[in-house]
Amino acid sequence: MERKGADESMGTTASVSACEIACLPKDVLSEAISLTAPRDAFRAAAVSSAFRAAADSDAVWACFLPADLPPLSDGELSPVPLSKKALFMRLSERPVLLAGGLTSMWLNRETGAKCYMLSARALCITWGDTPQYWRWIPLTDSRFSEAAKLRAVCWLEIRGKIDSKMLSQNSTYAAYIVFKIDDKHYGLDSPVQEATVSIGENKSNRQVCLEGYDNKDDDEDEVPQNHRPMMSGMRRLLRRNRRVRPPAACVQLPQERSDGWMELEMGEFYNEEGDDGEVSVSLMETRGGNWKKGLIVYGIEIRVKK
């Protein structure tokens, strides 16, 4: 009986406290909620009608929207959202194109941090404008109009960069190359590639592999003779007969995305005050001398690391 009475007393006290909080002026509630994060505002709106009115107010969502949104392409916000929360929801639901049409941006729904996708045209691809090595293919179901398709190179080098001031402060980001692999491909599994991400004086390197490993037979016989590296007869025989083996555990492998593309994490970095200059990202394989074919590059995505 004593325990039951204590529980009822605690429940009553909690109810009274909740009622007292709900009785606070709307601007006081809005001020308190604006000091949290978007995810907390969504939760607060479910508490009561008083909380919902405060949590949905422009005063709250003006704090969550970046004050330095970059210029957008014409018509990206048509029709214009009627409230700050509606604007936040629009920017967090799907990417918008920035002026120039080569970069897209969206907001992380939980934190409000700015995220970006650099299109293939916004990247520096060695020999990217040489039809002998790369060609540009149209995209019909994408924010960007084209992607870069690798015809054949022995020197793979893809670089991207973004000003750290465009990113949200005090946020940890990761950079991903977004791509597909054509059915007729070779040379993307070995040797593995090197990914580098740098900001200011901080630099990270990791080994990555664009091609996932699924124990398919090695298709070396499909590689043109003049594209194969020099190797002894015994080595060639062993390679022809082997099964594809997965790389060491320290090599990063790609993952499939919900949009049908693949992504490969190239590294992460911390953007403190946004005053470290450029964030540079690169993917390279230039030492092996092996010819490569079939990579389709969509772009490089820079988003908040969960």
Coordinates of C-alpha atoms in Angstrom, one line a residue:
M1 CA 0.0 0.0 0.0
E2 CA 2.8 2.4 0.9
R3 CA 4.5 1.6 -2.5
K4 CA 1.3 2.2 -4.4
G5 CA 0.8 5.5 -2.6
A6 CA 4.3 6.6 -3.4
D7 CA 3.9 5.7 -7.1
E8 CA 0.6 7.6 -7.3
S9 CA 2.2 10.6 -5.5
M10 CA 5.1 10.6 -8.0
G11 CA 2.7 10.4 -10.9
T12 CA 0.7 13.3 -9.6
T13 CA 3.9 15.4 -9.1
A14 CA 5.1 14.6 -12.6
S15 CA 1.7 15.6 -14.0
V16 CA 1.7 18.9 -12.1
S17 CA 5.2 19.6 -13.3
A18 CA 4.2 19.0 -16.9
C19 CA 1.2 21.2 -16.5
E20 CA 3.4 24.0 -15.0
I21 CA 5.9 23.7 -17.9
A22 CA 3.0 23.9 -20.4
C23 CA 1.8 27.0 -18.8
L24 CA 5.0 28.9 -19.5
P25 CA 4.7 31.7 -22.1
K26 CA 5.1 30.6 -25.7
D27 CA 8.2 32.7 -26.3
V28 CA 9.9 31.2 -23.2
L29 CA 9.2 27.6 -24.5
S30 CA 10.4 28.6 -28.0
E31 CA 13.6 30.0 -26.6
A32 CA 14.3 26.8 -24.7
I33 CA 13.6 24.6 -27.6
S34 CA 15.7 26.7 -30.0
L35 CA 18.7 25.8 -27.8
T36 CA 18.4 22.1 -28.6
A37 CA 18.4 20.5 -32.1
P38 CA 15.8 19.8 -34.8
R39 CA 15.3 16.2 -33.6
D40 CA 14.4 17.6 -30.1
A41 CA 12.0 20.1 -31.6
F42 CA 10.2 17.3 -33.4
R43 CA 9.9 15.4 -30.2
A44 CA 8.7 18.5 -28.2
A45 CA 5.9 19.1 -30.7
A46 CA 4.4 15.7 -29.7
V47 CA 4.2 16.6 -26.0
S48 CA 1.2 18.9 -26.0
S49 CA -0.5 21.6 -28.0
A50 CA 1.4 24.3 -26.1
F51 CA 4.7 22.6 -26.9
R52 CA 3.7 22.1 -30.5
A53 CA 2.8 25.8 -31.0
A54 CA 6.2 26.7 -29.5
A55 CA 8.2 24.0 -31.3
D56 CA 6.7 24.9 -34.7
S57 CA 7.3 28.6 -34.5
D58 CA 9.5 30.5 -36.8
A59 CA 11.6 31.7 -33.9
V60 CA 12.7 28.1 -33.3
W61 CA 13.3 27.0 -36.8
A62 CA 15.1 30.2 -37.7
C63 CA 17.8 29.0 -35.2
F64 CA 18.0 25.6 -36.9
L65 CA 18.3 27.0 -40.5
P66 CA 21.9 27.9 -41.5
A67 CA 22.3 31.7 -41.6
D68 CA 24.7 31.3 -44.6
L69 CA 22.7 29.2 -47.1
P70 CA 24.6 29.2 -50.4
P71 CA 22.8 30.7 -53.5
L72 CA 20.4 28.2 -55.1
S73 CA 19.6 27.6 -58.8
D74 CA 16.6 29.4 -60.1
G75 CA 13.3 27.6 -59.2
E76 CA 14.7 25.2 -56.7
L77 CA 12.4 26.5 -53.9
S78 CA 9.3 26.9 -56.0
P79 CA 6.8 27.3 -54.5
V80 CA 8.5 29.1 -51.6
P81 CA 7.8 27.4 -48.3
L82 CA 5.5 29.5 -46.1
S83 CA 7.3 29.0 -42.8
K84 CA 10.8 28.4 -41.4
K85 CA 9.9 24.9 -40.4
A86 CA 8.5 24.2 -43.9
L87 CA 11.7 25.5 -45.4
F88 CA 13.8 23.3 -43.1
M89 CA 11.6 20.3 -44.0
R90 CA 12.1 21.0 -47.8
L91 CA 15.8 21.3 -47.5
S92 CA 16.1 18.1 -45.4
E93 CA 13.8 16.0 -47.6
R94 CA 15.7 16.1 -50.8
P95 CA 18.8 18.0 -52.2
V96 CA 18.6 21.3 -54.0
L97 CA 20.9 22.4 -56.7
L98 CA 23.2 25.3 -56.0
A99 CA 23.8 28.1 -58.5
G100 CA 25.7 26.7 -61.5
G101 CA 24.0 23.3 -61.3
L102 CA 27.2 21.3 -60.5
T103 CA 26.7 20.9 -56.7
S104 CA 23.7 20.0 -54.6
M105 CA 23.0 20.6 -50.9
W106 CA 20.6 19.4 -48.2
L107 CA 20.3 19.6 -44.4
N108 CA 20.7 16.8 -42.0
R109 CA 17.3 16.4 -40.5
E110 CA 18.6 15.5 -37.0
T111 CA 21.2 18.3 -36.6
G112 CA 20.5 20.8 -39.4
A113 CA 24.1 20.5 -40.7
K114 CA 24.7 21.2 -44.3
C115 CA 25.6 18.3 -46.6
Y116 CA 26.8 18.4 -50.2
M117 CA 27.2 16.4 -53.4
L118 CA 29.8 17.4 -55.9
S119 CA 28.9 16.2 -59.3
A120 CA 31.4 14.5 -61.6
R121 CA 31.7 17.8 -63.6
A122 CA 32.7 19.6 -60.4
L123 CA 35.6 17.1 -59.9
C124 CA 39.1 17.1 -61.3
I125 CA 39.4 13.8 -63.2
T126 CA 42.7 13.2 -64.8
W127 CA 42.1 13.0 -68.6
G128 CA 38.4 13.4 -67.9
D129 CA 38.0 15.5 -71.1
T130 CA 40.0 13.1 -73.3
P131 CA 37.5 10.9 -75.2
Q132 CA 40.1 8.2 -75.5
Y133 CA 40.1 7.6 -71.8
W134 CA 36.7 8.9 -70.4
R135 CA 33.4 9.8 -71.9
W136 CA 30.4 11.7 -70.5
I137 CA 27.1 9.9 -70.4
P138 CA 23.7 11.5 -69.9
L139 CA 21.6 10.8 -66.7
T140 CA 17.8 10.9 -66.9
D141 CA 16.9 10.1 -63.3
S142 CA 19.3 12.3 -61.4
R143 CA 19.8 15.8 -60.0
F144 CA 22.8 16.1 -62.3
S145 CA 22.6 15.8 -66.1
E146 CA 25.7 13.6 -66.7
A147 CA 28.2 11.2 -65.2
A148 CA 31.8 10.3 -66.2
K149 CA 32.4 6.8 -67.6
L150 CA 35.9 5.3 -67.6
R151 CA 36.8 3.9 -71.0
A152 CA 40.4 2.8 -70.2
V153 CA 43.2 4.3 -68.1
C154 CA 46.2 3.0 -66.3
W155 CA 46.4 6.2 -64.2
L156 CA 43.2 6.7 -62.1
E157 CA 43.1 10.0 -60.3
I158 CA 39.9 11.8 -59.1
R159 CA 39.9 14.9 -56.9
G160 CA 37.3 17.1 -55.3
K161 CA 37.4 20.1 -53.0
I162 CA 35.0 22.3 -51.0
D163 CA 35.6 25.4 -48.9
S164 CA 35.3 24.5 -45.2
K165 CA 33.2 27.6 -44.7
M166 CA 30.4 26.1 -46.7
L167 CA 30.2 23.3 -44.1
S168 CA 28.6 23.4 -40.6
Q169 CA 30.9 24.2 -37.8
N170 CA 31.8 21.8 -35.0
S171 CA 30.6 18.8 -37.1
T172 CA 32.2 15.5 -38.1
Y173 CA 31.8 14.7 -41.8
A174 CA 32.6 11.8 -44.1
A175 CA 33.4 11.9 -47.8
Y176 CA 32.0 9.2 -50.2
I177 CA 32.6 8.6 -53.9
V178 CA 29.3 7.7 -55.5
F179 CA 29.5 5.4 -58.5
K180 CA 28.4 2.4 -60.5
I181 CA 30.4 -0.3 -62.3
D182 CA 29.6 -1.2 -65.9
D183 CA 29.1 -4.9 -66.7
K184 CA 32.1 -4.8 -68.9
H185 CA 34.8 -3.7 -66.5
Y186 CA 38.2 -4.8 -65.3
G187 CA 41.1 -3.6 -63.2
L188 CA 39.1 -2.0 -60.4
D189 CA 39.7 -4.8 -57.9
S190 CA 43.5 -4.9 -57.9
P191 CA 45.6 -3.1 -56.9
V192 CA 43.4 -1.4 -54.4
Q193 CA 43.0 2.4 -54.5
E194 CA 44.2 5.0 -52.0
A195 CA 41.7 7.6 -50.7
T196 CA 42.9 10.8 -49.0
V197 CA 40.9 13.4 -47.1
S198 CA 42.6 16.6 -45.8
I199 CA 41.5 19.8 -44.1
G200 CA 44.1 22.3 -42.8
E201 CA 47.0 20.4 -41.5
N202 CA 45.0 17.2 -40.8
K203 CA 45.2 14.5 -43.4
S204 CA 43.9 10.9 -43.5
N205 CA 44.8 8.1 -45.9
R206 CA 43.1 4.7 -46.3
Q207 CA 43.1 1.8 -48.7
V208 CA 39.8 1.3 -50.5
C209 CA 38.5 -1.0 -53.3
L210 CA 35.9 0.2 -55.8
E211 CA 34.9 -3.3 -56.7
G212 CA 33.0 -5.5 -54.2
Y213 CA 34.0 -9.1 -53.8
D214 CA 31.4 -11.8 -54.5
N215 CA 33.6 -14.8 -55.5
K216 CA 32.9 -14.3 -59.2
D217 CA 35.4 -15.8 -61.6
D218 CA 38.3 -13.6 -62.7
D219 CA 37.5 -12.3 -66.1
E220 CA 41.0 -11.6 -67.2
D221 CA 40.4 -13.3 -70.5
E222 CA 38.1 -10.4 -71.4
V223 CA 40.9 -7.8 -70.9
P224 CA 42.6 -6.8 -74.1
Q225 CA 46.1 -8.2 -74.5
N226 CA 47.7 -4.7 -74.7
H227 CA 46.0 -3.7 -71.5
R228 CA 47.4 -6.4 -69.3
P229 CA 50.5 -5.7 -67.2
M230 CA 53.6 -7.7 -67.9
M231 CA 53.6 -11.0 -66.0
S232 CA 55.3 -14.4 -66.2
G233 CA 53.5 -17.3 -67.8
M234 CA 53.2 -19.0 -64.4
R235 CA 51.7 -15.9 -62.7
R236 CA 49.2 -15.5 -65.6
L237 CA 48.2 -19.1 -65.3
L238 CA 47.6 -18.8 -61.6
R239 CA 45.7 -15.6 -61.9
R240 CA 43.4 -17.0 -64.6
N241 CA 42.5 -20.0 -62.5
R242 CA 42.1 -18.3 -59.2
R243 CA 38.8 -17.2 -57.6
V244 CA 38.4 -13.5 -56.6
R245 CA 39.7 -13.2 -53.0
P246 CA 38.5 -10.4 -50.6
P247 CA 41.1 -7.9 -49.6
A248 CA 42.5 -7.5 -46.1
A249 CA 40.1 -6.4 -43.4
C250 CA 41.7 -2.9 -43.4
V251 CA 40.5 -2.2 -47.0
Q252 CA 37.3 -0.2 -47.2
L253 CA 34.6 -1.7 -49.5
P254 CA 31.6 -0.1 -51.1
Q255 CA 28.0 -0.3 -50.0
E256 CA 24.8 -0.1 -52.1
R257 CA 22.6 2.9 -51.6
S258 CA 18.9 3.1 -51.7
D259 CA 19.0 5.1 -55.0
G260 CA 20.7 2.3 -56.8
W261 CA 24.2 3.8 -56.8
M262 CA 27.2 2.5 -54.8
E263 CA 29.1 4.6 -52.3
L264 CA 32.6 4.1 -50.9
E265 CA 33.7 6.0 -47.8
M266 CA 37.0 7.7 -48.4
G267 CA 37.6 9.2 -45.0
E268 CA 36.2 11.5 -42.3
F269 CA 37.2 14.9 -40.9
Y270 CA 36.1 17.4 -38.2
N271 CA 35.1 20.9 -39.3
E272 CA 35.7 23.0 -36.2
E273 CA 35.2 26.7 -37.0
G274 CA 35.2 26.4 -40.7
D275 CA 38.3 28.5 -41.1
D276 CA 40.7 25.8 -42.3
G277 CA 40.4 26.6 -46.0
E278 CA 39.7 23.8 -48.4
V279 CA 38.6 20.3 -47.7
S280 CA 40.4 18.1 -50.3
V281 CA 39.3 14.6 -51.3
S282 CA 41.1 12.3 -53.7
L283 CA 40.9 8.7 -55.0
M284 CA 44.0 7.4 -56.8
E285 CA 45.6 4.3 -58.2
T286 CA 48.7 5.2 -60.1
R287 CA 51.4 2.8 -59.1
G288 CA 50.2 -0.6 -60.3
G289 CA 50.2 0.3 -64.0
N290 CA 47.2 -1.9 -64.6
W291 CA 44.6 -0.8 -67.0
K292 CA 41.1 -0.1 -65.7
K293 CA 37.7 0.2 -67.3
G294 CA 34.0 0.5 -66.5
L295 CA 33.8 2.9 -63.6
I296 CA 30.9 5.4 -63.8
V297 CA 31.4 8.4 -61.5
Y298 CA 28.4 10.3 -60.3
G299 CA 30.2 12.5 -57.8
I300 CA 31.6 12.9 -54.3
E301 CA 29.2 13.3 -51.3
I302 CA 30.2 15.1 -48.1
R303 CA 27.7 14.5 -45.3
V304 CA 27.6 14.4 -41.6
K305 CA 29.0 11.3 -40.0
K306 CA 26.5 9.5 -37.8

